Short mmCIF file of C-alpha atoms in Angstrom, two decimals:
data_model
loop_
_atom_site.label_atom_id
_atom_site.label_comp_id
_atom_site.label_asym_id
_atom_site.label_seq_id
_atom_site.Cartn_x
_atom_site.Cartn_y
_atom_site.Cartn_z
CA LYS A 1 93.94 110.70 112.10
CA PRO A 2 93.52 114.50 112.09
CA ILE A 3 96.64 116.61 111.70
CA ASN A 4 97.40 119.55 113.95
CA GLU A 5 98.82 121.96 111.37
CA LYS A 6 99.82 124.48 114.05
CA LYS A 7 102.38 122.01 115.41
CA ILE A 8 104.13 121.29 112.11
CA ASN A 9 107.85 122.09 112.14
CA LYS A 10 109.98 122.26 109.01
CA ILE A 11 111.88 119.00 108.54
CA SER A 12 115.66 118.91 108.55
CA LEU A 13 117.16 117.38 105.42
CA THR A 14 120.75 116.29 104.94
CA PRO A 15 122.91 118.13 102.37
CA LEU A 16 122.58 115.05 100.12
CA GLU A 17 118.77 115.15 100.35
CA GLN A 18 118.67 118.90 99.72
CA GLN A 19 120.83 118.48 96.62
CA TYR A 20 118.65 115.56 95.48
CA LEU A 21 115.52 117.75 95.55
CA LYS A 22 117.34 120.56 93.77
CA ASP A 23 118.34 118.19 90.97
CA LYS A 24 114.99 116.37 90.92
CA LYS A 25 112.98 119.57 90.24
CA GLN A 26 109.57 117.83 90.63
CA ILE A 27 108.05 114.62 92.02
CA ASN A 28 105.55 112.78 89.83
CA MET A 29 102.69 111.22 91.80
CA CYS A 30 99.89 108.86 90.81
CA ILE A 31 96.70 108.40 92.81
CA ASP A 32 93.66 106.15 92.76
CA PRO A 33 91.34 108.04 90.35
CA ASN A 34 88.14 106.71 91.94
CA TRP A 35 88.56 106.05 95.68
CA MET A 36 86.54 108.61 97.60
CA PRO A 37 86.59 109.78 100.31
CA PHE A 38 90.34 109.04 100.20
CA GLU A 39 91.03 110.44 96.73
CA ALA A 40 89.82 110.81 93.17
CA PHE A 41 89.87 113.13 90.16
CA ASP A 42 86.91 115.48 89.88
CA LYS A 43 85.22 116.34 86.58
CA LYS A 44 87.85 118.97 85.88
CA GLY A 45 90.70 116.53 86.52
CA ALA A 46 91.69 117.98 89.89
CA HIS A 47 92.96 115.76 92.73
CA ILE A 48 90.34 115.73 95.51
CA GLY A 49 89.73 113.78 98.73
CA LEU A 50 91.45 113.25 102.08
CA THR A 51 94.90 112.73 100.59
CA THR A 52 94.87 116.24 99.15
CA ASP A 53 94.96 117.60 102.72
CA TYR A 54 98.03 115.53 103.52
CA PHE A 55 99.85 116.34 100.30
CA ASN A 56 99.18 120.05 100.67
CA ILE A 57 101.15 119.75 103.91
CA PHE A 58 103.81 117.56 102.29
CA ARG A 59 104.26 120.18 99.56
CA LYS A 60 104.97 122.82 102.21
CA GLU A 61 107.68 120.56 103.65
CA LEU A 62 109.45 120.03 100.32
CA SER A 63 111.12 122.60 98.12
CA ILE A 64 109.89 121.17 94.79
CA PRO A 65 106.41 120.61 93.27
CA ILE A 66 104.50 117.33 93.47
CA ASN A 67 102.92 116.82 90.05
CA VAL A 68 99.83 114.57 89.85
CA ILE A 69 99.77 112.24 86.81
CA LYS A 70 96.29 111.48 85.43
CA THR A 71 95.19 107.83 85.29
CA LYS A 72 91.80 106.31 84.55
CA THR A 73 91.84 103.25 86.85
CA TRP A 74 93.74 101.91 89.86
CA SER A 75 95.14 99.13 87.67
CA GLN A 76 96.54 101.76 85.33
CA THR A 77 98.04 103.59 88.32
CA LEU A 78 99.88 100.42 89.36
CA GLN A 79 101.06 99.92 85.79
CA PHE A 80 102.34 103.50 85.67
CA ALA A 81 104.28 102.81 88.86
CA GLN A 82 105.84 99.70 87.33
CA ASP A 83 106.73 101.68 84.20
CA ARG A 84 108.30 104.43 86.37
CA LYS A 85 105.91 107.06 85.05
CA CYS A 86 105.20 107.83 88.72
CA ASP A 87 107.82 108.41 91.40
CA ILE A 88 105.29 107.87 94.17
CA LEU A 89 101.76 106.60 94.85
CA SER A 90 99.84 108.72 97.32
CA LEU A 91 98.13 106.15 99.58
CA VAL A 92 98.99 102.46 99.38
CA ILE A 93 98.92 99.24 101.38
CA LYS A 94 102.19 97.31 101.37
CA THR A 95 101.99 93.86 99.71
CA LYS A 96 104.54 91.29 98.57
CA GLU A 97 103.56 91.77 94.93
CA ARG A 98 104.03 95.53 95.10
CA GLN A 99 107.41 95.18 96.83
CA LYS A 100 108.76 93.93 93.50
CA TYR A 101 108.77 97.52 92.22
CA LEU A 102 107.90 99.77 95.20
CA ASP A 103 109.20 100.68 98.65
CA PHE A 104 106.88 101.99 101.36
CA THR A 105 107.08 104.81 103.86
CA ALA A 106 105.82 104.73 107.42
CA PRO A 107 102.00 104.70 107.41
CA TYR A 108 99.98 107.87 107.78
CA PHE A 109 96.51 106.29 107.49
CA ASP A 110 94.76 103.07 108.53
CA THR A 111 91.51 101.37 107.56
CA SER A 112 89.38 98.23 107.89
CA TYR A 113 87.46 96.42 105.15
CA VAL A 114 83.75 95.58 105.03
CA LEU A 115 81.16 93.73 102.96
CA ALA A 116 78.29 95.64 101.34
CA THR A 117 75.09 93.74 100.43
CA LYS A 118 71.42 94.43 99.89
CA PRO A 119 69.73 95.72 103.07
CA ASN A 120 67.70 92.54 103.67
CA ILE A 121 70.85 90.49 104.42
CA SER A 122 71.50 89.81 108.12
CA PHE A 123 74.90 90.72 109.56
CA ILE A 124 77.40 87.96 108.72
CA ASN A 125 79.63 87.18 111.70
CA ASN A 126 81.68 84.46 109.99
CA LEU A 127 82.70 85.61 106.54
CA GLU A 128 84.18 82.21 105.75
CA ASN A 129 80.58 81.05 105.34
CA LEU A 130 80.30 83.09 102.11
CA ARG A 131 80.27 80.03 99.87
CA ASN A 132 78.45 79.58 96.57
CA VAL A 133 77.92 83.32 96.10
CA LYS A 134 79.75 85.88 93.99
CA ILE A 135 81.59 88.66 95.80
CA GLY A 136 82.98 91.65 93.91
CA ILE A 137 86.32 93.25 94.69
CA LEU A 138 88.45 95.94 93.08
CA LYS A 139 91.05 94.59 90.67
CA GLY A 140 94.59 95.33 91.84
CA SER A 141 93.62 96.29 95.39
CA ALA A 142 95.84 95.12 98.24
CA PHE A 143 92.91 93.50 99.98
CA ASN A 144 92.24 91.48 96.82
CA GLU A 145 95.62 89.80 97.20
CA THR A 146 95.20 89.27 100.95
CA LEU A 147 91.63 88.02 100.73
CA ARG A 148 92.39 85.38 98.13
CA ASN A 149 95.07 83.99 100.45
CA ASN A 150 93.10 84.22 103.70
CA TYR A 151 89.63 83.22 102.45
CA PRO A 152 90.10 80.67 99.64
CA SER A 153 86.46 79.52 99.94
CA ILE A 154 85.09 82.91 98.83
CA THR A 155 84.40 83.34 95.09
CA LEU A 156 85.88 86.73 94.23
CA ILE A 157 85.14 88.55 90.98
CA ASP A 158 87.39 91.45 89.92
CA VAL A 159 85.85 94.76 88.83
CA LYS A 160 87.50 97.86 87.35
CA ASN A 161 86.02 100.34 89.84
CA ILE A 162 84.09 100.36 93.11
CA GLU A 163 80.87 101.88 91.78
CA GLU A 164 80.64 99.15 89.14
CA GLY A 165 80.98 96.52 91.87
CA LEU A 166 78.30 98.07 94.08
CA GLN A 167 75.96 98.48 91.11
CA LYS A 168 76.23 94.75 90.43
CA VAL A 169 75.15 94.10 94.01
CA THR A 170 72.01 96.21 93.51
CA THR A 171 71.11 94.23 90.37
CA GLY A 172 71.74 90.88 92.07
CA GLU A 173 74.69 89.88 89.88
CA PHE A 174 76.89 89.93 93.02
CA PHE A 175 75.85 88.92 96.52
CA GLY A 176 78.17 91.55 97.94
CA PHE A 177 81.14 93.83 97.37
CA ILE A 178 84.23 94.36 99.52
CA ASP A 179 86.19 97.56 100.07
CA SER A 180 87.33 99.89 102.85
CA PHE A 181 84.84 101.01 105.47
CA ALA A 182 85.42 104.67 104.57
CA THR A 183 84.81 104.14 100.84
CA ILE A 184 81.78 101.89 101.21
CA GLY A 185 80.28 104.24 103.81
CA TYR A 186 80.84 107.26 101.58
CA LEU A 187 79.19 105.66 98.54
CA LEU A 188 76.28 104.24 100.55
CA GLN A 189 75.50 107.78 101.70
CA THR A 190 76.09 109.58 98.38
CA LYS A 191 75.09 107.21 95.55
CA PHE A 192 73.45 104.07 96.95
CA LEU A 193 71.36 105.49 99.78
CA GLY A 194 68.80 102.88 100.90
CA GLU A 195 69.92 100.39 98.24
CA LEU A 196 72.79 98.73 100.12
CA SER A 197 74.08 98.27 103.65
CA ILE A 198 77.18 96.95 105.45
CA SER A 199 76.65 93.31 106.39
CA GLY A 200 80.08 92.16 107.53
CA LYS A 201 83.50 93.32 108.69
CA PHE A 202 86.83 91.61 108.09
CA LYS A 203 89.24 91.10 110.98
CA GLU A 204 92.20 92.29 108.89
CA HIS A 205 93.31 95.88 109.53
CA PHE A 206 95.52 97.79 107.10
CA GLU A 207 97.98 100.63 107.41
CA LEU A 208 98.59 102.85 104.39
CA GLY A 209 101.49 105.09 103.47
CA ILE A 210 103.24 106.49 100.41
CA ALA A 211 104.73 104.04 97.91
CA VAL A 212 108.03 105.07 96.32
CA ARG A 213 109.72 103.56 93.27
CA ASN A 214 112.20 101.09 94.71
CA ASP A 215 115.17 102.45 92.78
CA ASP A 216 114.99 105.78 94.63
CA PRO A 217 116.03 105.27 98.30
CA ILE A 218 116.82 108.95 98.87
CA LEU A 219 113.26 109.99 98.02
CA LEU A 220 111.98 107.26 100.36
CA ASP A 221 114.10 108.67 103.22
CA ILE A 222 112.89 112.22 102.54
CA LEU A 223 109.21 111.23 102.55
CA ASN A 224 109.68 109.13 105.68
CA SER A 225 111.07 112.21 107.40
CA VAL A 226 108.03 114.21 106.30
CA ILE A 227 105.55 111.61 107.57
CA ILE A 228 107.33 111.00 110.86
CA ASN A 229 107.25 114.77 111.44
CA LEU A 230 103.44 114.93 111.10
CA PRO A 231 101.88 115.95 114.44
CA PHE A 232 98.69 113.86 114.64
CA ASP A 233 95.99 114.88 117.09
CA THR A 234 95.08 111.98 119.33
CA LYS A 235 91.73 113.36 120.51
#
């Protein structure tokens, strides 16, 4: 959803929330270090991707810095959140497992998930027919948890990062790999051009927002106010 920056109005915070930010001094954020086009760290360690556009706006709304904590994998990001090294995670799907240590704002992004295979595979209309083949999926991803519950017949193999999973499809170790449409599409155009294609789409649709450590309800309220204030273009 594109944001109309010209229509952004400064949010109104309560005296309690204003004092909270004054005392807090900075917000520590973790991201997914390898999830383009949504987000990643570049070679210099800078936060890049779509979420940078949103958080540049969020920074303007808040009176304190948002500091990005460097992690190497998404699993490490989740561990940092559990260890309270991060106050927030930038873009997250709400799951039961994550609710043990995180709260979630209103969503500001949504996505669907697809299956990438070699180009010679016909489009698969019924994904429950994926039996007796290995399918790669990112370890710790929300769809990993959902998929194992909704499609118990599929043999899922965890990988540390998306590029590793797609590479194993090109070598034939995996029949396919599952991730968001945006991420798969981005990598098929930038790093796996002609080697892979999208051969299936899952019916599940996911909304993503900011995850906040669940012992900090005031920060959750502040960030909800920021997101609700975003003027999305509907064109």
